[in-house]
Coordinates of C-alpha atoms in Angstrom, one line a residue:
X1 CA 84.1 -130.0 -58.6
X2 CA 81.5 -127.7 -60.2
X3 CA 80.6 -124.4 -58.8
X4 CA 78.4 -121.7 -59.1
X5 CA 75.8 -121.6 -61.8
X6 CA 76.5 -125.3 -63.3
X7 CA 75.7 -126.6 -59.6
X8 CA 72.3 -125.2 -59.5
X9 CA 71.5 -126.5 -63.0
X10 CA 73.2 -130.0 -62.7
X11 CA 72.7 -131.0 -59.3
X12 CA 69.5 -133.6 -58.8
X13 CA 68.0 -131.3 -55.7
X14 CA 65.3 -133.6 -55.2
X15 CA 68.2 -135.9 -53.5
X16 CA 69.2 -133.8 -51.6
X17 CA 67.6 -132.1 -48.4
X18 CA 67.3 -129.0 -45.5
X19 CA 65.9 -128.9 -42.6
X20 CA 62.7 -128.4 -43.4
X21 CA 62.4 -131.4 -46.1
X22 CA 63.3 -131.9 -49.9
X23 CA 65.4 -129.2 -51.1
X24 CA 63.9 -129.7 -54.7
X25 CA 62.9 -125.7 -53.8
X26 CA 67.0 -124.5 -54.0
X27 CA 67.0 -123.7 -58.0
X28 CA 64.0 -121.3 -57.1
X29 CA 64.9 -119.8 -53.8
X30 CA 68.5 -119.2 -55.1
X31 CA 68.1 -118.3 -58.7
X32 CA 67.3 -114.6 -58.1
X33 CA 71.4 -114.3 -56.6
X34 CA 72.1 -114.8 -60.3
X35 CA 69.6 -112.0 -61.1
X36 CA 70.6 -109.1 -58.8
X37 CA 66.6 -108.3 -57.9
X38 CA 67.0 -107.3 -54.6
X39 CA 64.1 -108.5 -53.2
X40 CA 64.6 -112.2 -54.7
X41 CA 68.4 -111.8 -53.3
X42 CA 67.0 -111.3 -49.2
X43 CA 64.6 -114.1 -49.5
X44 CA 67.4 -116.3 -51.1
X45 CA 69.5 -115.5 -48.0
X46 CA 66.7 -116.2 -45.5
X47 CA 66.3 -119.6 -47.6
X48 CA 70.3 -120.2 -47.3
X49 CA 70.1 -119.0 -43.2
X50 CA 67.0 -121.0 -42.2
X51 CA 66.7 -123.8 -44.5
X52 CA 70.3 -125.0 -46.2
X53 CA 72.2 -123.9 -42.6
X54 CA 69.3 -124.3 -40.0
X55 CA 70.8 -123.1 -36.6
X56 CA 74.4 -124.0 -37.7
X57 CA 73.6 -127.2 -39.1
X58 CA 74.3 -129.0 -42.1
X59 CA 72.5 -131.0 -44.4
X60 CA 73.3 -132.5 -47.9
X61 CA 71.8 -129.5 -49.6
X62 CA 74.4 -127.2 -47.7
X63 CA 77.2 -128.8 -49.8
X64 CA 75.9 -128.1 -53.3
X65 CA 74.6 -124.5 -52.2
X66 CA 77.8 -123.7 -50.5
X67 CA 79.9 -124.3 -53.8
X68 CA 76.9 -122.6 -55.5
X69 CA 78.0 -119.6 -53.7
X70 CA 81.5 -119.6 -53.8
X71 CA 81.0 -119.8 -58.0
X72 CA 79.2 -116.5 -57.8
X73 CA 81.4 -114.8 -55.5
X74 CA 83.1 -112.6 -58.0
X75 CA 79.9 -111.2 -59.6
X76 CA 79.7 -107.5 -59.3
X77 CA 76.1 -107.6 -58.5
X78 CA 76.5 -109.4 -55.6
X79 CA 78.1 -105.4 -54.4
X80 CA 74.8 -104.1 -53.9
X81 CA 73.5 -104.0 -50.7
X82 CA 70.8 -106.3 -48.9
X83 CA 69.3 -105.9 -45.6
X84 CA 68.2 -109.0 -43.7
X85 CA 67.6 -110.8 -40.3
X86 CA 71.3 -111.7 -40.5
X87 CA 73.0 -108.5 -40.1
X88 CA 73.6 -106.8 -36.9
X89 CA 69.7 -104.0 -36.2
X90 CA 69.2 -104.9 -39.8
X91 CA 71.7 -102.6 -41.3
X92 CA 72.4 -102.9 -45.0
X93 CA 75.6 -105.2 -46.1
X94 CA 76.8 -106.1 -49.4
X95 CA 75.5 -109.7 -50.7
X96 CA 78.8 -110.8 -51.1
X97 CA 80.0 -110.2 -47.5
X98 CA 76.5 -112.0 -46.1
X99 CA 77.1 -114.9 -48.4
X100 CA 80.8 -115.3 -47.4
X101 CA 79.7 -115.2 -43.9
X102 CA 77.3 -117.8 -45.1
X103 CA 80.4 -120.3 -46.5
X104 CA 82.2 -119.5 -43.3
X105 CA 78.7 -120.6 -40.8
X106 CA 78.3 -123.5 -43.1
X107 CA 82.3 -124.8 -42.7
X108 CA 81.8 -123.8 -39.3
X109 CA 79.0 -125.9 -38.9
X110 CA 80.2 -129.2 -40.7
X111 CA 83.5 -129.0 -38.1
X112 CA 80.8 -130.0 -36.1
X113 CA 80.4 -133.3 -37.9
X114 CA 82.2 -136.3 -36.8
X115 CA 85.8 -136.2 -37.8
X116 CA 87.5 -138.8 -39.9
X117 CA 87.9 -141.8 -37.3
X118 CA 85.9 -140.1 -34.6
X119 CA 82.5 -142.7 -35.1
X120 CA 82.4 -145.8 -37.1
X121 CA 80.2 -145.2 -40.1
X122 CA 77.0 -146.1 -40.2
X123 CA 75.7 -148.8 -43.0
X124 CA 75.3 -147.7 -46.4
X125 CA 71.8 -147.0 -47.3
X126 CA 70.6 -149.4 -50.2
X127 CA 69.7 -147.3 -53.8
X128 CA 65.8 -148.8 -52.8
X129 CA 66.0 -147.1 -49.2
X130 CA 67.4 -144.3 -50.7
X131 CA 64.5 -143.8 -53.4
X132 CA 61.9 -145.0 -50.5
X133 CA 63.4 -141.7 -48.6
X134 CA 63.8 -139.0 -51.1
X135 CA 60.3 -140.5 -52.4
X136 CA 58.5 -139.5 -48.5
X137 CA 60.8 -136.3 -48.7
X138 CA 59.3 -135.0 -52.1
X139 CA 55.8 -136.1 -50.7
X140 CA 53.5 -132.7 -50.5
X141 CA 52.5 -133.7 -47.0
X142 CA 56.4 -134.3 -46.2
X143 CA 56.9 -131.4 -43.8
X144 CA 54.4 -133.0 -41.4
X145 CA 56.2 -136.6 -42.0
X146 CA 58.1 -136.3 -38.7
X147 CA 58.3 -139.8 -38.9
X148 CA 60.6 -139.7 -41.8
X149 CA 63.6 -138.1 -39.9
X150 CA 63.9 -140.9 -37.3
X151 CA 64.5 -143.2 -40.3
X152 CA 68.1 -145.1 -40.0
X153 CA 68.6 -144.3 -44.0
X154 CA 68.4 -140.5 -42.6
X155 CA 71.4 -141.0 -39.8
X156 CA 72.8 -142.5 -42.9
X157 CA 72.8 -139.2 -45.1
X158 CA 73.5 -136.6 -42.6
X159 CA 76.8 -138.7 -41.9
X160 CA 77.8 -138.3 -45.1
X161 CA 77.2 -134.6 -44.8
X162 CA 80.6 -134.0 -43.0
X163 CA 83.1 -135.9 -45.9
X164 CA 81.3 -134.2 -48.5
X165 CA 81.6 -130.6 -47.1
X166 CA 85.6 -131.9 -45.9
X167 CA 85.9 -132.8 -49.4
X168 CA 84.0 -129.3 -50.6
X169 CA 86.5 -127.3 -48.3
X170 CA 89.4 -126.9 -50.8
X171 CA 86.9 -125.2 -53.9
X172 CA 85.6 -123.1 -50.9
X173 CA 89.2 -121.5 -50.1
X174 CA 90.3 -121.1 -53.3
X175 CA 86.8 -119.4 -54.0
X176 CA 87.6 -117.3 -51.3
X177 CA 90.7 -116.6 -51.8
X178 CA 90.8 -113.9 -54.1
X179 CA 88.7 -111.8 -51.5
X180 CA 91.3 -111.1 -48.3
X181 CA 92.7 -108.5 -51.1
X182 CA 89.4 -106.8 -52.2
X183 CA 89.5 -102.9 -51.8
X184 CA 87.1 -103.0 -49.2
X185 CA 87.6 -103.4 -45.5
X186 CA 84.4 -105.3 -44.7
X187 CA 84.6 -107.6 -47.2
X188 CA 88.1 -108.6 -46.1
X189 CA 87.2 -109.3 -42.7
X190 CA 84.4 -111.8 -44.2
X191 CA 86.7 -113.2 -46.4
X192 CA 89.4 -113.8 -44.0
X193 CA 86.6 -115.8 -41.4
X194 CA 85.2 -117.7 -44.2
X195 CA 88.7 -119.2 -45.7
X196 CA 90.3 -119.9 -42.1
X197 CA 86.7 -121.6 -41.3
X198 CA 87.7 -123.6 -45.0
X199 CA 90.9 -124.6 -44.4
X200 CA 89.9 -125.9 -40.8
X201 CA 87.6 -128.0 -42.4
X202 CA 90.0 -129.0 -44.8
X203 CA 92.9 -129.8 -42.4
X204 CA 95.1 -127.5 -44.4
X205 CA 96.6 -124.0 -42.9
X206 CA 95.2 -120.8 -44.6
X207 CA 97.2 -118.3 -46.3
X208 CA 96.1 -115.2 -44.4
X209 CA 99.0 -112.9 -45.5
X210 CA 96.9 -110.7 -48.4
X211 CA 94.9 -109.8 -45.9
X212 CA 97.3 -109.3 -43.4
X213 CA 99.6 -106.6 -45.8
X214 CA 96.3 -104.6 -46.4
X215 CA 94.7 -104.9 -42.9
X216 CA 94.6 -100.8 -42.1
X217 CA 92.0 -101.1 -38.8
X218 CA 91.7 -102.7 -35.1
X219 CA 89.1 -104.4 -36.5
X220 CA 91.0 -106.0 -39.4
X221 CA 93.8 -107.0 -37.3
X222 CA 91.4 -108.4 -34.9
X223 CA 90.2 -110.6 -37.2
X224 CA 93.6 -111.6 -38.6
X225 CA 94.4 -112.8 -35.3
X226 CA 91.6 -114.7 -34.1
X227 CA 91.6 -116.6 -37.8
X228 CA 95.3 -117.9 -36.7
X229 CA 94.4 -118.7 -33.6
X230 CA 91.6 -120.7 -34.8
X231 CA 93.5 -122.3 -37.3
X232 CA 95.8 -123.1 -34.5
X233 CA 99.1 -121.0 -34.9
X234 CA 101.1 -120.2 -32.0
X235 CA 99.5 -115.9 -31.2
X236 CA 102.1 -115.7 -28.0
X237 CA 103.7 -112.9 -30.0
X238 CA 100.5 -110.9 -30.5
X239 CA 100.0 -110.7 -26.1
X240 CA 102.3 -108.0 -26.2
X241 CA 100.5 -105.9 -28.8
X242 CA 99.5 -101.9 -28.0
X243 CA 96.4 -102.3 -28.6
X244 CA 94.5 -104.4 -25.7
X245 CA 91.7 -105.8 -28.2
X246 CA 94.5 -107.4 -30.5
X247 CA 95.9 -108.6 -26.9
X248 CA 92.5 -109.9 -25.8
X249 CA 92.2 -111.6 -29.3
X250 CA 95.6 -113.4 -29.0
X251 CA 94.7 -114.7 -25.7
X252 CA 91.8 -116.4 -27.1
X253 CA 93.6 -118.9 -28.9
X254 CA 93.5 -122.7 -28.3
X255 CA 97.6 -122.6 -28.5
X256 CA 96.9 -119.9 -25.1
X257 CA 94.8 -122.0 -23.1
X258 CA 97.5 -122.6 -20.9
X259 CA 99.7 -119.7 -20.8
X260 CA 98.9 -117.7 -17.5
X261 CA 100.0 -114.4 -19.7
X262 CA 97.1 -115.2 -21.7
X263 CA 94.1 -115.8 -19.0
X264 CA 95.8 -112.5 -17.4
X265 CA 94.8 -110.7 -20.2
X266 CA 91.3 -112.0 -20.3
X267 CA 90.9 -110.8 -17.0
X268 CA 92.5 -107.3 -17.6
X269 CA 90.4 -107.0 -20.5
X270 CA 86.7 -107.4 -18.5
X271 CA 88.2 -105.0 -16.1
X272 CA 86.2 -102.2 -17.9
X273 CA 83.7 -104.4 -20.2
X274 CA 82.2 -101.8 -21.2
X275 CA 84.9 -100.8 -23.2
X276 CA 85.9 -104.4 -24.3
X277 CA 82.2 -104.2 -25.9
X278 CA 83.2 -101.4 -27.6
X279 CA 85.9 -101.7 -29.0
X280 CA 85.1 -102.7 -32.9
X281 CA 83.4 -100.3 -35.3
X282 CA 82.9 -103.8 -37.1
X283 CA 82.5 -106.8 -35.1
X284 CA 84.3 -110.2 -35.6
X285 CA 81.9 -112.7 -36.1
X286 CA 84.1 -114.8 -33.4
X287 CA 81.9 -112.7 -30.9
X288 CA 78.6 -113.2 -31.8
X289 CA 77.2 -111.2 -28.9
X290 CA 78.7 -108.3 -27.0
X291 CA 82.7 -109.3 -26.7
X292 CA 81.9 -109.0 -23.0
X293 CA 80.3 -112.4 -23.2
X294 CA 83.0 -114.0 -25.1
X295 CA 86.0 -112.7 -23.0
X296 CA 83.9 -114.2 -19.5
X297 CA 83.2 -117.5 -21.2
X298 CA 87.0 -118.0 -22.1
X299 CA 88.4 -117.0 -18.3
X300 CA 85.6 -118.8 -16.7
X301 CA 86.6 -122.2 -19.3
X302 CA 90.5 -121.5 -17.6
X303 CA 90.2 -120.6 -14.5
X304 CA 90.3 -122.9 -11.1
X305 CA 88.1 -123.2 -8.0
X306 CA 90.7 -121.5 -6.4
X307 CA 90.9 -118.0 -8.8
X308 CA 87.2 -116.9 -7.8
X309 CA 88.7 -114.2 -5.4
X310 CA 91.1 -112.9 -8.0
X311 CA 88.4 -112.9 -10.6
X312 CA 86.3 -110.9 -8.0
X313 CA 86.8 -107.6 -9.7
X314 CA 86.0 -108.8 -12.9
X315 CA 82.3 -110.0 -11.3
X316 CA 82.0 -106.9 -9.9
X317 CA 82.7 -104.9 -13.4
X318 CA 80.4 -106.8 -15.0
X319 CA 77.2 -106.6 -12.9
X320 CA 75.9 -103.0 -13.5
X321 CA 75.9 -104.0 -17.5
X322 CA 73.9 -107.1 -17.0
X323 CA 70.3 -108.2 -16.7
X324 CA 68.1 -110.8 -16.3
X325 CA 68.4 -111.2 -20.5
X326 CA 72.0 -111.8 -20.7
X327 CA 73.0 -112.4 -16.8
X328 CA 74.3 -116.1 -17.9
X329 CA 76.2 -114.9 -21.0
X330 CA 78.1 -112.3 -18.6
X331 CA 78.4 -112.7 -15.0
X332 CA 77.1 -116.4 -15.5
X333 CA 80.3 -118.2 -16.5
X334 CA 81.8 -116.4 -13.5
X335 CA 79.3 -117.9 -10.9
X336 CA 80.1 -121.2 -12.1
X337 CA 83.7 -120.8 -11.1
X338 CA 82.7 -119.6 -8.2
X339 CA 80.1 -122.5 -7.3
X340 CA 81.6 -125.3 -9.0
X341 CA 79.2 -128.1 -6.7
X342 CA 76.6 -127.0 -9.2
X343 CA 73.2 -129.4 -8.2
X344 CA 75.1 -131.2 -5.5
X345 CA 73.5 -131.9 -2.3
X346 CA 74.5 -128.7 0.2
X347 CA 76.3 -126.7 -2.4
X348 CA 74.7 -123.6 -0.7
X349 CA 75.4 -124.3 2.9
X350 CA 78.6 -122.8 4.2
X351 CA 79.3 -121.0 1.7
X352 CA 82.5 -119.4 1.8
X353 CA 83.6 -115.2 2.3
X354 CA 84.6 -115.7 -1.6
X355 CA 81.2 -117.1 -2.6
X356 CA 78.9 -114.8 -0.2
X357 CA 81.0 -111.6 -1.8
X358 CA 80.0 -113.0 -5.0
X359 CA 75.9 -113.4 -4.3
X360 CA 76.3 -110.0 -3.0
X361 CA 77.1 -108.3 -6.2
X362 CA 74.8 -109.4 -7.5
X363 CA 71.8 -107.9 -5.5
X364 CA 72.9 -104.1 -6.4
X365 CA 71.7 -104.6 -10.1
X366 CA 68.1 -104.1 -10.6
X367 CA 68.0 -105.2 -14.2
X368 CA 69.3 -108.3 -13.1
X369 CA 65.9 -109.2 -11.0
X370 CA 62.9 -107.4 -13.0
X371 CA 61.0 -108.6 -15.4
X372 CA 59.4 -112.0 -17.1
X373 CA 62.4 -113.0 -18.8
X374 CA 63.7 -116.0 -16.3
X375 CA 67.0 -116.7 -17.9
X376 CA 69.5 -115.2 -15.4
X377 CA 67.1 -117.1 -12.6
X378 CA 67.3 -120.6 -14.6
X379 CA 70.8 -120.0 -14.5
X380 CA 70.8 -119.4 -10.5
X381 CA 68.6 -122.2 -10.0
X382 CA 71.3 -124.4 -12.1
X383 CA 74.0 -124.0 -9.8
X384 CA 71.9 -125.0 -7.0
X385 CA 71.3 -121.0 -5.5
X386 CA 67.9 -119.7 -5.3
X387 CA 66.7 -118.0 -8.6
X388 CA 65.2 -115.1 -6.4
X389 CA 66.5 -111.8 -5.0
X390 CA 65.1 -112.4 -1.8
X391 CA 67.2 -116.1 -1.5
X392 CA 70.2 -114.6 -2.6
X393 CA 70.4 -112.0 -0.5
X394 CA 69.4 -114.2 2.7
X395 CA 72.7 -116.9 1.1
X396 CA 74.9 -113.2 0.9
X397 CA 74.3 -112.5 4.7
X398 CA 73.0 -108.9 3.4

């Protein structure tokens, strides 16, 4: 399977396609990451970010770019630094950690596709549908064809998106690879998410143990341990750890879902969130917000009906940190426990000590009331509780 600069040459782009059309633009927009102008090198990733991996999804150009990348990988140009929309205040990163978090988004995003067995596939397109399709997708008035995407030959070729990026997988890791022992720290930590998110979508286990004999941070070992429990190994051993990020990370596993240890340390964890969303100088990209949100979405997804008054505390923690911008990221998966009759007729009458104690914590942050932004009280309104202060103060009994 070719890679880097043979697959921009050789592949026929004009039958393949983004999300915004024909990708018959990819030589262009990706040719400058051969090049090292800097300027060419940001646009290229913008092209990568919004067009070839459009909101975490795939198309059939993301497998050809994808083994693109992991071709060019080892080019020493690719050490010099680029700024874009796609690092964290639009700091500068090396363009070889942004484009292997690119590989790992776009193997992240193909798990998405239907696994092998999951659907029945659909009928192979004729070669005269095919042409008829990639004919209206080269057209120049194509990006206003939306009638082109609700075609059945289209279904057709974003299905095939998911075995061609399973069958890509393997060139990834090994592209990969040799980059959980590069010298530097950062680049490690990128090269450890994007060959775990490879060998998921390979079906095979990563070797993670380079990168695990060099690891010399908290935020190295963090990422160590969230890549095996993604790639499902058994992290019980890690819940015992000094450190209570590495702990946290262990309990995040799949293989932990059940372990009461594990949703213990969740809860410890958001005890002082504040400190949770501080702990990494470097943050995993497993937590692509503050780790506050993460760690609440996790113990919400475990816990019962019956834990709301134990996971009282952790509601209360929260509160003074959130506001109406992220209020269903962080204290939002904790309502729902708490209300679990979300939209059902009478959820809010006689409401419980538990629930009341809940509303009420609520009303002592103003952050979480001001302003336009109505995301915390779309949230409110979803569980069936008023998505003002006023209403949820007269539910609280305050």
């Amino acid at each position: 399977m070719q890679t880097g600069p043979d697959v921009l040459r050789d592949t026929d782009w004009t039958r393949t396609f983004h999300a915004y059309g024909s990708a018959a633009d990819a030589p262009d927009h990706l040719a400058p990451l051969l090049t090292g102008d800097p300027g060419g090198s940001e646009r290229a990733l913008g092209y990568l970010y919004s067009a070839v991996l459009h909101q975490g999804t795939v198309y059939s150009a993301t497998v050809p770019a994808a083994l693109f990348v992991a071709g060019i990988l080892d080019r020493p140009a690719l050490a010099a630094p680029a700024t874009t929309p796609f690092t964290a205040s639009g700091e500068s990163a090396p363009l070889r950690q942004l484009l292997l978090g690119f590989l790992a988004s776009a193997a992240e995003g193909a798990l998405h596709c239907p696994a092998p067995g999951e659907q029945a596939p659909p009928e192979p397109p004729s070669e005269a549908d095919l042409d008829r399709v990639y004919a209206a997708l080269n057209a120049p008035d194509a990006a206003e064809d939306a009638e082109i995407w609700e075609d059945p030959v289209m279904d057709a070729l974003m299905y095939r998106v998911g075995p061609d990026m399973r069958a890509a997988a393997p060139v990834l890791y090994e592209a990969v690879h040799p980059h959980l022992t590069h010298p530097d720290p950062a680049t490690r930590m990128r090269a450890v998410e994007a060959a775990t998110a490879a060998a998921r979508l390979g079906g095979f286990d990563p070797d993670l143990s380079g990168a695990a004999d060099m690891a010399e941070s908290r935020d190295e070992g963090a990422v160590i341990v969230l890549a095996l429990g993604q790639a499902g190994r058994d992290t019980a051993e890690f819940l015992a750890h000094a450190d209570p990020a590495i702990r946290a990370c262990a309990a995040l596993a799949p293989s932990q879902a059940g372990n009461p240890a594990a949703t213990d340390e969740l809860a410890a964890a958001l005890a002082d969130p504040a400190a949770a969303d501080a702990w990494f100088g470097r943050r995993p990209a497993y937590f692509p917000g503050h780790v506050r949100f993460t760690l609440a979405r996790a113990l919400a997804e475990r816990a019962a009906p019956d834990d709301a008054e134990r996971l009282l505390p952790v509601l209360r923690a929260m509160v003074p940190l959130s506001s109406t911008h992220v209020g269903a990221q962080d204290v939002g998966p904790l309502l729902r426990v708490a209300f679990p009759a979300a939209g059902e007729a009478g959820a809010c009458r006689d409401l419980t000590a538990v629930q009341r104690a809940y509303l009420a914590a609520l009303l002592g942050n103003d952050a979480l009331w001001e302003g336009r932004i109505a995301n915390f009280r779309v949230h409110l309104t979803g569980l069936g509780l008023p998505g003002d202060r006023v209403g949820i103060s007269a539910l609280a009994g305050v």
